[in-house]
Amino acid sequence: MKLKRGSISRKDLIFSVFCFMQGTVLRSGFIISVTRQESWVMAITGLLLSLPILAVYVKLLGNFPGKNLVEINEAVFGPVFGKILSALYLFFFVSLAALNTRDLGNFVVGFMMPETPLAAVVLIFLIGCAYALHKGVENLMHLSALLCIVAGGAVLVNSILILKDVQPEFLKPLFRLEFPKFVQGTVSVAAVPMGEILTFTMIAPMLEKDEKAAKPLLFGLILSAVSMAIVILRDIITLGPLVTVVSLPSFESVRYVSLAGILTRMESIYAAVLVTLFLFKVSILLYAFVLGLTQILSGKDRPQANPEDEGQSCETERTRSQISAPPLMLISVAFVFFYSLFVFESVMENINWGATAAPFFSLTFEFLLPAISLLTVCVRKTGKARRVKA
Amino acid sequence: MTKQAVGTNRNAFFSLSASLSRKCRKGARRGVMLLLCTLLAFCFCACSSQRELNTLAIVLGIGLDAGDQPDTLELTAQVVKASELGSGGSTRRSEFGSKAYVNLSYTDDSMLAAVRELTRTQNRRLYFSHNEVLIFSSDLAKKDMAEGLDAFTRDSETRMNVYVLIAKGKASEILEEEAELEKIPALHISGMMGNQQVNSETAVVTLRDFEIATLSGSTAPVAPMIESFESEGKKHVKLEGTAVFKQGKMIGTLDKAQTMGLQWVTNKIKSGQKTVNTPWGQVTLEILHSKSSLKPVKDGDGTVRMQLIVNEEGAIQSNETGKDMSRLENVEMLKELMKNAIRSDIESSLRQARALSADVFGFGDAIRREYPEEWEKMKKNWNMEFPKIDMDIELNVELRSTDELTKPVVPGGAQ
C-alpha cells in the first residue's frame, strides 16, 4: 500500500516524536550518573543544542519537498554516492533499533523475568513490532496520541503519588557542575534521545502537502524535553544521592510509591508503559530502515504507478515511495533480532558504550552527515532553489 | 466451439486456482496468527519464569546476625504460613498447634549463599517482595553492614521502603517475640514503626533513608533500636533509642530524649507529648503541629554556624495540678516550660553527636547546599570541624487550646 501525503497529521507527528523520545527519557540513568542533581538542566541545554541539528533536517526537507532522507541523498549526491550515504544512515537506524531492542530485553530480563532467556523476550518483542508495521506505520502513528496520554499520565500519576516522600533540597547546590561534565551531559542528551529525531526525516513526507515538518518536530522535541526535565527532577528529589548509583532511577523512584499500604507496586505501570514505548520506537526505527532499504534496492529512480496520482506529475515525482508496510520487513526483523543479541555481551558493556562512545557515534550520523548534505545542497544549489530558478 | 470450450475450461481452472490460493492464504494467515498467539502466551507469568504461590516462602521479616566464624553472617527469614492465618490475633499457637510463621536460619559467607543454601533444607524458595523489616544485630552493625545493605538494594525482588532496625542482642530473637495483637512478629514490628509518628520518640528509617545518609559522606546514618524483654514469661519487644553509624559501622547510641532532639532538628516531629513540671504539679502538653528549619549562616569572619528555628503548636492534654491552666499567665508559663523541654532535648542530642563526632543532623549536607565553597574547605576535616559548629536555637511555641476542658475537674471546682 502506498502512502499519500496527508496520511498523518501534524498532531500525529508531534505525539510520535514525544513517544519516540519518551522510551529513552524513562531510562535516564545514563545521564544522571554523570551530571547528578543538575541532570534536569541537561534536558533544557540538550534541547537548545539539538535545535541546530533540527534546523539542518528542516532545511534539507524544505529544499526537497515530499522526499525522504534516502531520496534527498540520491538527489544531492547522485545514484551511486547517494546510495552509499543512505546505506550509512540505514546502518545507523538498524543499529539504533538493535540497541533499543537490547535495552528492552535487558530491562525485561533484569527486572521482571530473570529466568527467561533474552532471545525469547527479544523475539516476541520484535514480532510485536513487525505486526505493528504490517498493519501500517500510519496506524501506529495515529495511535501515538493515545500512547502519549498513557505515558504522560503514568509519569504524572507516579509523580503525584511519590510527592509525600520527596525532599526538594536534594536539588541543591544549583549550577555547580564542572564545565566538562556540563558539556558531556548536554551533548549526551542532544545526541542520544533528541538527535534521534533524524529517523523522522524518513516519515515527514507523509504530512500534508503544504505542511512543514519544522513545527511538529520542534513541538515534539519541546514536549519531550519538558517531560524529561520532570522525570529527572522527580527521580532526584525522591532518591537523592542514590539516583547516581541505581541502574534505573525512574523504576526505583516509582517502586518507592506506597500510599496507605494500598497504592503500592506502581512499577508494573511503569514497566508496561516502557515496553509499549520501546515497541513504538523500535517500530519507527525499523520502518525507517526497511523503507530506506527498499528504496536503495528498488533500482532506478522511477515514479511508482499510482492510479490516484495520475495526471499529477508533481505528486508522482514525490511519492515513489512512502510505503505503509514495505517489503523486506521479516528479514529486517530477523537481522535486528540477531544484531541485538550480539551487540553487547553484558549490561555493563552497554552502559559503558552509552556513557562514552554513543554520543560520538550518534552525532556522526545525526549532525555531521546531514550537515555535509546541506552544505553540498547550498554549494551546488540543488533542490528547491534550482527549481525556482528554472 | 472447441476453442470456446478450451477458453471456458481455462477460465474455470484460473478461477479455481485463484480460489484455492485465496483459501491457502487465508489458512496460512490463520496459522500465523495462531502461532503468534501461542508465542505471546509464553509471555504470561503462568508460563515463563512462573512462581506459583504454593512454591513460595513469602518472607515478611529478615534478621541478620554476625556468624560464629569470621566473615560469615546468619540470615534469619521469617516466613508466613498462610494455612495458619485464621481467626484470632496473637502469635500464640493456633488450634492445630503451630504458629502462623516459621523462622528459617542459615549461616554462610554471604547473603545470597545463605538464601540459596536454605533451599537444601526447605522445599520452597524465599520470596522477598513482601518483606517489611530488615533487622541487623548490634554486633553485626558494629562490624560491617555493607553486605546486607548492598544485597537488599541490588536485588530486584527486594524494595527500598522496608524499615531498618538495629537489635540490642540477636536479631533472630527479635523475630521470635510473642505479640498479643499480631500473628506475625515482623508485621507487628512494621506496624509499630508505622505508628511511631504519634510519639516521635523513634527515628523511623527506611532502607532508602539509610542509604541516602550513607552515600552523603558527611551525614551519619541513624537507625532505631529494638530490644527484646520478658514479661510474665513471654518475649516482647520495644523500640528504645537510636543507633548512630559512621563509615558503615555503628559507633554509639542516642537515648529517648536525644532521639527526640534529633527529630526536632531534622523536622521529623509529627505528633507527641511532653510532660512539664509546674510549681503545682505535672501538666502534659500535646504536640499538634511542628515545623523545623535548619540552615547554615555565615558570620562576618567567615565561620559557619547553624540556625535552627522550631515552630510548635500544642494543646493541654492533661492537668494534674488542680489549677486553672487556661489563665493567660499560666499559658505563658507552660509555653516557657515547653520551650525549655524542647531545648533540653535538642542540646542533649547535640552534646551526644559532638561526643561521637557524628553529624546525625546533616549539618554537612546543609552547608554543602548553601555554601559550596566553604564546604570544599571543611569537608576534608569534617570529623574535627563538626563538633566545633555552633547552633542557634529559636523556639516558637504556641498553646492553641485546652482541649475539651477549660478548668480542671477537681472536687468543688464548680463553685
XYZ file of C-alpha atoms in Angstrom, chain B residues 54-57 104 118-126:
14
model
C 2.340 -22.757 46.744
C 6.037 -22.932 45.860
C 6.952 -19.640 47.509
C 8.120 -18.966 51.030
C 14.399 -20.129 58.824
C 18.240 -22.657 52.648
C 16.784 -24.497 49.667
C 18.742 -27.557 50.816
C 16.513 -27.786 53.841
C 13.276 -26.305 52.512
C 11.043 -27.161 49.557
C 10.042 -23.537 48.916
C 12.133 -20.648 47.635
C 12.365 -17.487 49.704
